[in-house]
PDB file of C-alpha atoms in Angstrom:
ATOM      1  CA  MET A   1     -27.061   7.320  33.187  1.00  0.00           C
ATOM      2  CA  TYR A   2     -30.824   7.101  33.763  1.00  0.00           C
ATOM      3  CA  THR A   3     -32.811   4.108  34.955  1.00  0.00           C
ATOM      4  CA  ARG A   4     -36.257   5.701  34.687  1.00  0.00           C
ATOM      5  CA  ILE A   5     -37.979   8.227  32.419  1.00  0.00           C
ATOM      6  CA  LEU A   6     -40.878  10.029  34.137  1.00  0.00           C
ATOM      7  CA  VAL A   7     -43.520  11.773  32.005  1.00  0.00           C
ATOM      8  CA  PRO A   8     -46.185  13.856  33.796  1.00  0.00           C
ATOM      9  CA  VAL A   9     -49.601  13.876  32.109  1.00  0.00           C
ATOM     10  CA  ASP A  10     -52.658  15.914  33.021  1.00  0.00           C
ATOM     11  CA  GLY A  11     -55.515  14.430  31.013  1.00  0.00           C
ATOM     12  CA  SER A  12     -54.841  16.520  27.907  1.00  0.00           C
ATOM     13  CA  THR A  13     -53.535  15.280  24.568  1.00  0.00           C
ATOM     14  CA  PHE A  14     -51.027  18.143  24.790  1.00  0.00           C
ATOM     15  CA  SER A  15     -49.324  16.601  27.810  1.00  0.00           C
ATOM     16  CA  GLU A  16     -49.337  13.113  26.261  1.00  0.00           C
ATOM     17  CA  GLN A  17     -47.149  13.952  23.271  1.00  0.00           C
ATOM     18  CA  LEU A  18     -43.928  12.881  24.954  1.00  0.00           C
ATOM     19  CA  ILE A  19     -45.158   9.371  25.753  1.00  0.00           C
ATOM     20  CA  GLY A  20     -44.292   7.901  22.350  1.00  0.00           C
ATOM     21  CA  PRO A  21     -40.754   9.334  22.118  1.00  0.00           C
ATOM     22  CA  ALA A  22     -40.084   8.491  25.770  1.00  0.00           C
ATOM     23  CA  ALA A  23     -41.210   4.896  25.205  1.00  0.00           C
ATOM     24  CA  VAL A  24     -38.801   4.533  22.272  1.00  0.00           C
ATOM     25  CA  VAL A  25     -35.890   5.918  24.296  1.00  0.00           C
ATOM     26  CA  ALA A  26     -36.774   3.738  27.284  1.00  0.00           C
ATOM     27  CA  LYS A  27     -36.805   0.613  25.121  1.00  0.00           C
ATOM     28  CA  ALA A  28     -33.490   1.513  23.476  1.00  0.00           C
ATOM     29  CA  THR A  29     -31.723   2.264  26.753  1.00  0.00           C
ATOM     30  CA  GLY A  30     -33.358  -0.278  29.054  1.00  0.00           C
ATOM     31  CA  ALA A  31     -34.820   2.431  31.285  1.00  0.00           C
ATOM     32  CA  GLU A  32     -38.219   2.088  32.924  1.00  0.00           C
ATOM     33  CA  LEU A  33     -40.942   4.396  31.605  1.00  0.00           C
ATOM     34  CA  ALA A  34     -43.369   5.824  34.162  1.00  0.00           C
ATOM     35  CA  LEU A  35     -46.364   8.098  33.586  1.00  0.00           C
ATOM     36  CA  LEU A  36     -47.353  10.444  36.402  1.00  0.00           C
ATOM     37  CA  ARG A  37     -50.795  11.936  37.002  1.00  0.00           C
ATOM     38  CA  VAL A  38     -50.988  14.531  39.778  1.00  0.00           C
ATOM     39  CA  VAL A  39     -54.451  15.063  41.257  1.00  0.00           C
ATOM     40  CA  GLY A  40     -55.528  18.305  42.895  1.00  0.00           C
ATOM     41  CA  ASN A  41     -58.825  17.110  44.425  1.00  0.00           C
ATOM     42  CA  ALA A  42     -59.419  13.863  46.282  1.00  0.00           C
ATOM     43  CA  GLU A  43     -62.719  13.303  44.492  1.00  0.00           C
ATOM     44  CA  ASP A  44     -60.864  13.202  41.166  1.00  0.00           C
ATOM     45  CA  TYR A  45     -58.361  10.575  42.266  1.00  0.00           C
ATOM     46  CA  GLU A  46     -60.134   7.450  41.016  1.00  0.00           C
ATOM     47  CA  ALA A  47     -60.802   8.844  37.544  1.00  0.00           C
ATOM     48  CA  ALA A  48     -57.217  10.085  37.336  1.00  0.00           C
ATOM     49  CA  ARG A  49     -55.864   6.702  38.395  1.00  0.00           C
ATOM     50  CA  LEU A  50     -57.872   4.893  35.729  1.00  0.00           C
ATOM     51  CA  TYR A  51     -56.767   7.419  33.109  1.00  0.00           C
ATOM     52  CA  VAL A  52     -53.048   7.069  33.797  1.00  0.00           C
ATOM     53  CA  GLU A  53     -53.274   3.275  34.091  1.00  0.00           C
ATOM     54  CA  ARG A  54     -54.946   3.113  30.666  1.00  0.00           C
ATOM     55  CA  LEU A  55     -52.241   5.296  29.135  1.00  0.00           C
ATOM     56  CA  ALA A  56     -49.473   3.338  30.818  1.00  0.00           C
ATOM     57  CA  ALA A  57     -50.842  -0.003  29.633  1.00  0.00           C
ATOM     58  CA  GLY A  58     -50.796   1.202  26.050  1.00  0.00           C
ATOM     59  CA  ALA A  59     -47.197   2.423  26.336  1.00  0.00           C
ATOM     60  CA  GLY A  60     -45.773  -0.464  28.328  1.00  0.00           C
ATOM     61  CA  ALA A  61     -45.165   1.916  31.222  1.00  0.00           C
ATOM     62  CA  LYS A  62     -45.698   2.057  34.954  1.00  0.00           C
ATOM     63  CA  ALA A  63     -48.618   4.207  36.149  1.00  0.00           C
ATOM     64  CA  VAL A  64     -48.197   6.579  39.086  1.00  0.00           C
ATOM     65  CA  CYS A  65     -51.057   8.642  40.506  1.00  0.00           C
ATOM     66  CA  THR A  66     -50.478  11.002  43.405  1.00  0.00           C
ATOM     67  CA  SER A  67     -52.149  13.942  45.125  1.00  0.00           C
ATOM     68  CA  ALA A  68     -50.907  17.523  44.983  1.00  0.00           C
ATOM     69  CA  SER A  69     -51.212  18.370  48.651  1.00  0.00           C
ATOM     70  CA  ALA A  70     -48.197  20.699  48.439  1.00  0.00           C
ATOM     71  CA  GLY A  71     -48.802  21.815  44.853  1.00  0.00           C
ATOM     72  CA  VAL A  72     -48.428  20.209  41.441  1.00  0.00           C
ATOM     73  CA  ALA A  73     -44.783  21.198  40.928  1.00  0.00           C
ATOM     74  CA  ALA A  74     -43.799  19.875  44.351  1.00  0.00           C
ATOM     75  CA  ALA A  75     -45.590  16.578  43.656  1.00  0.00           C
ATOM     76  CA  ILE A  76     -43.764  16.171  40.332  1.00  0.00           C
ATOM     77  CA  ARG A  77     -40.386  16.935  41.929  1.00  0.00           C
ATOM     78  CA  GLU A  78     -41.061  14.557  44.812  1.00  0.00           C
ATOM     79  CA  GLU A  79     -41.927  11.689  42.491  1.00  0.00           C
ATOM     80  CA  ALA A  80     -38.887  12.393  40.286  1.00  0.00           C
ATOM     81  CA  GLN A  81     -36.655  12.296  43.355  1.00  0.00           C
ATOM     82  CA  GLN A  82     -38.219   9.095  44.717  1.00  0.00           C
ATOM     83  CA  VAL A  83     -36.227   6.975  42.269  1.00  0.00           C
ATOM     84  CA  PRO A  84     -32.535   7.783  41.763  1.00  0.00           C
ATOM     85  CA  ALA A  85     -31.401   8.377  38.165  1.00  0.00           C
ATOM     86  CA  THR A  86     -34.836   9.534  36.975  1.00  0.00           C
ATOM     87  CA  LEU A  87     -35.034  11.717  33.858  1.00  0.00           C
ATOM     88  CA  LEU A  88     -38.078  13.961  33.946  1.00  0.00           C
ATOM     89  CA  ALA A  89     -39.642  14.758  30.542  1.00  0.00           C
ATOM     90  CA  ILE A  90     -42.411  17.339  30.465  1.00  0.00           C
ATOM     91  CA  CYS A  91     -44.400  19.198  27.803  1.00  0.00           C
ATOM     92  CA  THR A  92     -44.378  22.992  27.945  1.00  0.00           C
ATOM     93  CA  HIS A  93     -46.611  25.832  26.886  1.00  0.00           C
ATOM     94  CA  ALA A  94     -45.513  28.713  24.678  1.00  0.00           C
ATOM     95  CA  ARG A  95     -47.274  32.054  24.879  1.00  0.00           C
ATOM     96  CA  GLY A  96     -44.461  34.538  24.481  1.00  0.00           C
ATOM     97  CA  GLY A  97     -40.734  35.125  24.613  1.00  0.00           C
ATOM     98  CA  ALA A  98     -40.181  35.038  28.379  1.00  0.00           C
ATOM     99  CA  MET A  99     -39.013  31.821  30.005  1.00  0.00           C
ATOM    100  CA  GLN A 100     -41.962  31.692  32.411  1.00  0.00           C
ATOM    101  CA  ALA A 101     -44.417  32.111  29.548  1.00  0.00           C
ATOM    102  CA  ILE A 102     -42.668  29.439  27.495  1.00  0.00           C
ATOM    103  CA  LEU A 103     -42.378  26.863  30.256  1.00  0.00           C
ATOM    104  CA  GLY A 104     -45.519  27.678  32.172  1.00  0.00           C
ATOM    105  CA  SER A 105     -45.426  28.303  35.901  1.00  0.00           C
ATOM    106  CA  VAL A 106     -45.525  24.632  36.916  1.00  0.00           C
ATOM    107  CA  ALA A 107     -42.693  23.485  34.655  1.00  0.00           C
ATOM    108  CA  LEU A 108     -40.528  26.448  35.646  1.00  0.00           C
ATOM    109  CA  GLU A 109     -41.148  25.772  39.332  1.00  0.00           C
ATOM    110  CA  VAL A 110     -40.220  22.114  38.822  1.00  0.00           C
ATOM    111  CA  LEU A 111     -36.987  23.144  37.101  1.00  0.00           C
ATOM    112  CA  ARG A 112     -36.063  25.627  39.827  1.00  0.00           C
ATOM    113  CA  GLY A 113     -36.490  23.092  42.600  1.00  0.00           C
ATOM    114  CA  LEU A 114     -35.383  19.868  40.947  1.00  0.00           C
ATOM    115  CA  GLY A 115     -31.627  20.389  41.162  1.00  0.00           C
ATOM    116  CA  ALA A 116     -31.072  18.322  38.006  1.00  0.00           C
ATOM    117  CA  PRO A 117     -31.606  18.682  34.247  1.00  0.00           C
ATOM    118  CA  LEU A 118     -34.916  17.770  32.694  1.00  0.00           C
ATOM    119  CA  VAL A 119     -36.263  17.398  29.168  1.00  0.00           C
ATOM    120  CA  VAL A 120     -38.878  19.846  27.949  1.00  0.00           C
ATOM    121  CA  PHE A 121     -40.847  19.878  24.702  1.00  0.00           C
ATOM    122  CA  ARG A 122     -43.258  22.405  23.285  1.00  0.00           C
ATOM    123  CA  PRO A 123     -45.741  20.581  21.029  1.00  0.00           C
ATOM    124  CA  ASP A 124     -46.877  22.432  17.926  1.00  0.00           C
ATOM    125  CA  PRO A 125     -50.277  21.335  16.568  1.00  0.00           C
ATOM    126  CA  THR A 126     -49.183  22.325  13.063  1.00  0.00           C
ATOM    127  CA  GLY A 127     -45.630  21.011  13.301  1.00  0.00           C
ATOM    128  CA  PRO A 128     -43.921  17.629  13.531  1.00  0.00           C
ATOM    129  CA  ALA A 129     -44.036  15.466  16.631  1.00  0.00           C
ATOM    130  CA  ALA A 130     -40.982  15.144  18.858  1.00  0.00           C
ATOM    131  CA  PRO A 131     -38.423  12.828  17.255  1.00  0.00           C
ATOM    132  CA  SER A 132     -38.267   9.371  18.781  1.00  0.00           C
ATOM    133  CA  LYS A 133     -34.745   8.615  17.622  1.00  0.00           C
ATOM    134  CA  ILE A 134     -32.109  10.983  18.967  1.00  0.00           C
ATOM    135  CA  GLY A 135     -28.950  10.736  16.894  1.00  0.00           C
ATOM    136  CA  ARG A 136     -27.421  14.079  17.837  1.00  0.00           C
ATOM    137  CA  VAL A 137     -27.289  16.294  20.935  1.00  0.00           C
ATOM    138  CA  VAL A 138     -26.695  19.906  19.899  1.00  0.00           C
ATOM    139  CA  LEU A 139     -24.729  21.811  22.524  1.00  0.00           C
ATOM    140  CA  PRO A 140     -24.580  25.593  21.968  1.00  0.00           C
ATOM    141  CA  LEU A 141     -21.658  27.257  23.799  1.00  0.00           C
ATOM    142  CA  ASP A 142     -20.627  30.904  23.962  1.00  0.00           C
ATOM    143  CA  GLY A 143     -17.438  30.850  26.042  1.00  0.00           C
ATOM    144  CA  SER A 144     -19.182  31.626  29.341  1.00  0.00           C
ATOM    145  CA  ASP A 145     -19.336  29.502  32.474  1.00  0.00           C
ATOM    146  CA  VAL A 146     -23.129  29.704  32.302  1.00  0.00           C
ATOM    147  CA  SER A 147     -23.335  27.945  28.938  1.00  0.00           C
ATOM    148  CA  GLU A 148     -20.635  25.447  29.949  1.00  0.00           C
ATOM    149  CA  ALA A 149     -22.544  24.354  33.068  1.00  0.00           C
ATOM    150  CA  ILE A 150     -24.500  21.683  31.191  1.00  0.00           C
ATOM    151  CA  VAL A 151     -21.549  20.163  29.302  1.00  0.00           C
ATOM    152  CA  PRO A 152     -20.882  17.140  31.590  1.00  0.00           C
ATOM    153  CA  GLN A 153     -24.539  16.137  31.718  1.00  0.00           C
ATOM    154  CA  ALA A 154     -25.089  16.735  27.991  1.00  0.00           C
ATOM    155  CA  ALA A 155     -22.086  14.548  27.151  1.00  0.00           C
ATOM    156  CA  ALA A 156     -23.305  11.819  29.519  1.00  0.00           C
ATOM    157  CA  LEU A 157     -26.792  12.032  27.996  1.00  0.00           C
ATOM    158  CA  ALA A 158     -25.392  11.637  24.483  1.00  0.00           C
ATOM    159  CA  LYS A 159     -23.359   8.625  25.576  1.00  0.00           C
ATOM    160  CA  TRP A 160     -26.440   7.068  27.193  1.00  0.00           C
ATOM    161  CA  LEU A 161     -28.462   7.629  24.017  1.00  0.00           C
ATOM    162  CA  GLY A 162     -25.681   6.467  21.703  1.00  0.00           C
ATOM    163  CA  ALA A 163     -25.821   9.901  20.084  1.00  0.00           C
ATOM    164  CA  ARG A 164     -23.230  12.292  18.685  1.00  0.00           C
ATOM    165  CA  VAL A 165     -22.601  15.676  20.328  1.00  0.00           C
ATOM    166  CA  ILE A 166     -22.568  18.710  18.018  1.00  0.00           C
ATOM    167  CA  VAL A 167     -20.953  21.759  19.640  1.00  0.00           C
ATOM    168  CA  VAL A 168     -22.172  24.986  18.049  1.00  0.00           C
ATOM    169  CA  SER A 169     -21.240  28.622  18.502  1.00  0.00           C
ATOM    170  CA  ALA A 170     -23.681  31.233  17.207  1.00  0.00           C
ATOM    171  CA  ILE A 171     -21.992  34.474  16.215  1.00  0.00           C
ATOM    172  CA  GLU A 172     -23.967  37.664  15.830  1.00  0.00           C
ATOM    173  CA  PRO A 173     -21.634  40.323  14.363  1.00  0.00           C
ATOM    174  CA  SER A 174     -23.331  43.220  16.139  1.00  0.00           C
ATOM    175  CA  MET A 175     -23.290  41.588  19.591  1.00  0.00           C
ATOM    176  CA  GLN A 176     -21.063  43.181  22.201  1.00  0.00           C
ATOM    177  CA  ARG A 177     -18.599  40.703  23.605  1.00  0.00           C
ATOM    178  CA  ASP A 178     -18.849  39.858  27.301  1.00  0.00           C
ATOM    179  CA  PRO A 179     -15.778  41.339  29.066  1.00  0.00           C
ATOM    180  CA  ASN A 180     -15.222  38.020  30.857  1.00  0.00           C
ATOM    181  CA  VAL A 181     -14.785  36.127  27.571  1.00  0.00           C
ATOM    182  CA  PRO A 182     -11.243  36.410  26.145  1.00  0.00           C
ATOM    183  CA  SER A 183     -11.050  38.424  22.936  1.00  0.00           C
ATOM    184  CA  GLY A 184     -11.416  36.259  19.853  1.00  0.00           C
ATOM    185  CA  ASP A 185     -12.430  33.121  21.752  1.00  0.00           C
ATOM    186  CA  VAL A 186     -16.001  32.980  20.545  1.00  0.00           C
ATOM    187  CA  GLN A 187     -15.698  34.598  17.150  1.00  0.00           C
ATOM    188  CA  GLU A 188     -13.030  32.219  15.903  1.00  0.00           C
ATOM    189  CA  SER A 189     -13.762  28.643  14.871  1.00  0.00           C
ATOM    190  CA  GLY A 190     -10.760  27.601  16.991  1.00  0.00           C
ATOM    191  CA  TYR A 191     -12.861  28.054  20.129  1.00  0.00           C
ATOM    192  CA  VAL A 192     -15.679  25.698  19.157  1.00  0.00           C
ATOM    193  CA  ASN A 193     -13.282  23.248  17.501  1.00  0.00           C
ATOM    194  CA  GLY A 194     -11.161  23.162  20.649  1.00  0.00           C
ATOM    195  CA  ARG A 195     -14.173  22.622  22.910  1.00  0.00           C
ATOM    196  CA  ALA A 196     -15.348  19.781  20.679  1.00  0.00           C
ATOM    197  CA  ARG A 197     -11.962  18.063  20.981  1.00  0.00           C
ATOM    198  CA  ASP A 198     -11.897  18.574  24.752  1.00  0.00           C
ATOM    199  CA  ILE A 199     -15.378  17.107  25.218  1.00  0.00           C
ATOM    200  CA  ALA A 200     -14.583  14.094  23.037  1.00  0.00           C
ATOM    201  CA  GLU A 201     -11.400  13.339  24.958  1.00  0.00           C
ATOM    202  CA  ARG A 202     -12.839  13.940  28.418  1.00  0.00           C
ATOM    203  CA  TYR A 203     -16.179  12.157  28.077  1.00  0.00           C
ATOM    204  CA  GLY A 204     -15.508   9.539  25.420  1.00  0.00           C
ATOM    205  CA  VAL A 205     -18.260  10.582  23.008  1.00  0.00           C
ATOM    206  CA  GLU A 206     -18.211  11.342  19.307  1.00  0.00           C
ATOM    207  CA  VAL A 207     -18.255  15.124  18.827  1.00  0.00           C
ATOM    208  CA  GLY A 208     -18.597  17.424  15.827  1.00  0.00           C
ATOM    209  CA  TRP A 209     -18.802  21.192  15.671  1.00  0.00           C
ATOM    210  CA  GLU A 210     -20.334  24.059  13.697  1.00  0.00           C
ATOM    211  CA  VAL A 211     -20.047  27.849  13.712  1.00  0.00           C
ATOM    212  CA  LEU A 212     -23.375  29.542  12.967  1.00  0.00           C
ATOM    213  CA  HIS A 213     -23.633  33.161  11.795  1.00  0.00           C
ATOM    214  CA  GLY A 214     -26.575  35.397  12.562  1.00  0.00           C
ATOM    215  CA  ASP A 215     -29.078  36.035  15.339  1.00  0.00           C
ATOM    216  CA  PRO A 216     -28.741  33.075  17.752  1.00  0.00           C
ATOM    217  CA  LYS A 217     -32.495  33.096  18.333  1.00  0.00           C
ATOM    218  CA  LYS A 218     -32.963  32.310  14.649  1.00  0.00           C
ATOM    219  CA  VAL A 219     -29.929  30.320  13.555  1.00  0.00           C
ATOM    220  CA  ILE A 220     -29.878  27.812  16.440  1.00  0.00           C
ATOM    221  CA  PRO A 221     -33.525  26.662  16.004  1.00  0.00           C
ATOM    222  CA  HIS A 222     -33.076  26.614  12.227  1.00  0.00           C
ATOM    223  CA  PHE A 223     -29.935  24.476  12.495  1.00  0.00           C
ATOM    224  CA  VAL A 224     -31.499  21.983  14.885  1.00  0.00           C
ATOM    225  CA  ARG A 225     -34.724  21.660  12.878  1.00  0.00           C
ATOM    226  CA  GLY A 226     -32.687  20.860   9.810  1.00  0.00           C
ATOM    227  CA  LEU A 227     -30.976  17.881  11.452  1.00  0.00           C
ATOM    228  CA  GLY A 228     -34.187  15.919  11.978  1.00  0.00           C
ATOM    229  CA  ASP A 229     -32.889  13.634  14.734  1.00  0.00           C
ATOM    230  CA  ALA A 230     -31.487  16.120  17.242  1.00  0.00           C
ATOM    231  CA  MET A 231     -32.204  17.492  20.669  1.00  0.00           C
ATOM    232  CA  LEU A 232     -30.806  20.629  22.274  1.00  0.00           C
ATOM    233  CA  ALA A 233     -28.837  20.822  25.510  1.00  0.00           C
ATOM    234  CA  MET A 234     -28.873  24.331  26.987  1.00  0.00           C
ATOM    235  CA  THR A 235     -28.896  26.192  30.268  1.00  0.00           C
ATOM    236  CA  THR A 236     -31.943  28.369  30.900  1.00  0.00           C
ATOM    237  CA  HIS A 237     -30.669  31.839  31.774  1.00  0.00           C
ATOM    238  CA  GLY A 238     -27.629  34.052  31.557  1.00  0.00           C
ATOM    239  CA  ARG A 239     -26.495  37.445  32.762  1.00  0.00           C
ATOM    240  CA  THR A 240     -24.927  39.958  30.392  1.00  0.00           C
ATOM    241  CA  GLY A 241     -23.253  40.342  27.024  1.00  0.00           C
ATOM    242  CA  LEU A 242     -22.490  37.166  25.142  1.00  0.00           C
ATOM    243  CA  GLN A 243     -23.911  35.080  27.967  1.00  0.00           C
ATOM    244  CA  ARG A 244     -27.276  35.869  26.401  1.00  0.00           C
ATOM    245  CA  VAL A 245     -26.261  34.061  23.231  1.00  0.00           C
ATOM    246  CA  VAL A 246     -27.280  30.584  24.400  1.00  0.00           C
ATOM    247  CA  THR A 247     -29.247  31.340  27.543  1.00  0.00           C
ATOM    248  CA  GLY A 248     -32.283  33.267  28.707  1.00  0.00           C
ATOM    249  CA  SER A 249     -34.348  34.540  25.783  1.00  0.00           C
ATOM    250  CA  VAL A 250     -32.473  32.342  23.295  1.00  0.00           C
ATOM    251  CA  THR A 251     -33.375  29.170  25.194  1.00  0.00           C
ATOM    252  CA  ALA A 252     -36.991  30.346  25.304  1.00  0.00           C
ATOM    253  CA  GLN A 253     -36.942  30.999  21.567  1.00  0.00           C
ATOM    254  CA  CYS A 254     -35.498  27.554  20.894  1.00  0.00           C
ATOM    255  CA  LEU A 255     -38.198  25.930  23.004  1.00  0.00           C
ATOM    256  CA  ARG A 256     -40.816  27.762  20.984  1.00  0.00           C
ATOM    257  CA  ASP A 257     -39.372  27.489  17.481  1.00  0.00           C
ATOM    258  CA  ALA A 258     -36.996  24.519  17.240  1.00  0.00           C
ATOM    259  CA  GLY A 259     -39.667  21.830  17.539  1.00  0.00           C
ATOM    260  CA  VAL A 260     -37.274  19.470  19.326  1.00  0.00           C
ATOM    261  CA  LEU A 261     -36.650  18.130  22.798  1.00  0.00           C
ATOM    262  CA  VAL A 262     -34.585  20.451  24.977  1.00  0.00           C
ATOM    263  CA  PHE A 263     -32.411  19.065  27.765  1.00  0.00           C
ATOM    264  CA  THR A 264     -32.059  21.971  30.185  1.00  0.00           C
ATOM    265  CA  ARG A 265     -31.002  22.978  33.660  1.00  0.00           C
ATOM    266  CA  LEU A 266     -30.338  26.044  35.725  1.00  0.00           C
ATOM    267  CA  PRO A 267     -26.640  26.988  35.794  1.00  0.00           C
TER     268      PRO A 267
END
């Protein structure tokens, strides 16, 4: 599925926390690992080049140093699009509940313009590092087209990683059902069970399923943390009603609280 994993770094230990996990995945899948340093000022280029080359040598990766003449986000997108089948993996900041605050302006701008999913991770100085071995891809669905938009790519990612897909539906009893979702579809285990069977048959991956009960912003991160070897696959925003269950603020909360890699895209 992917032939290269691209990890942007900015000189901070915060941004470097995906290098180890990315190196493990690259070795397991045969993908090339590349580290990208984007430079804002020409006078900083040489120091930046030496920095990224040192990091790359230690990780068995390729070093890429480029200038940000059109902005940092544009430079990251351009490098990601230079090589077909590149998976971009970027660390995020978390300052609040809004998606822009969680991702930071650069990461959100990259996501908006990339036209493809990327992996994001919010490092927690007091929490565990990102898992290197991904055994499960957790796919929260709520019956809406918005949440379903990432299904093909999440299934392909799991197949590439040799991982199992876990389809989950988070049910909050007090939540008003979206009028576009057929009555009973989401609140019955038949929905998530049926989607798991469909995904297994269509994409040829091993799939399990779970129904979670409670506030999605709490039960989804809690479930994923408990697995230990999982990543999330979620879209980043929704519209109304139950479409908020696995998108928008819930995705932001998962980025902040789950402590795992999140494979995400715009619907």
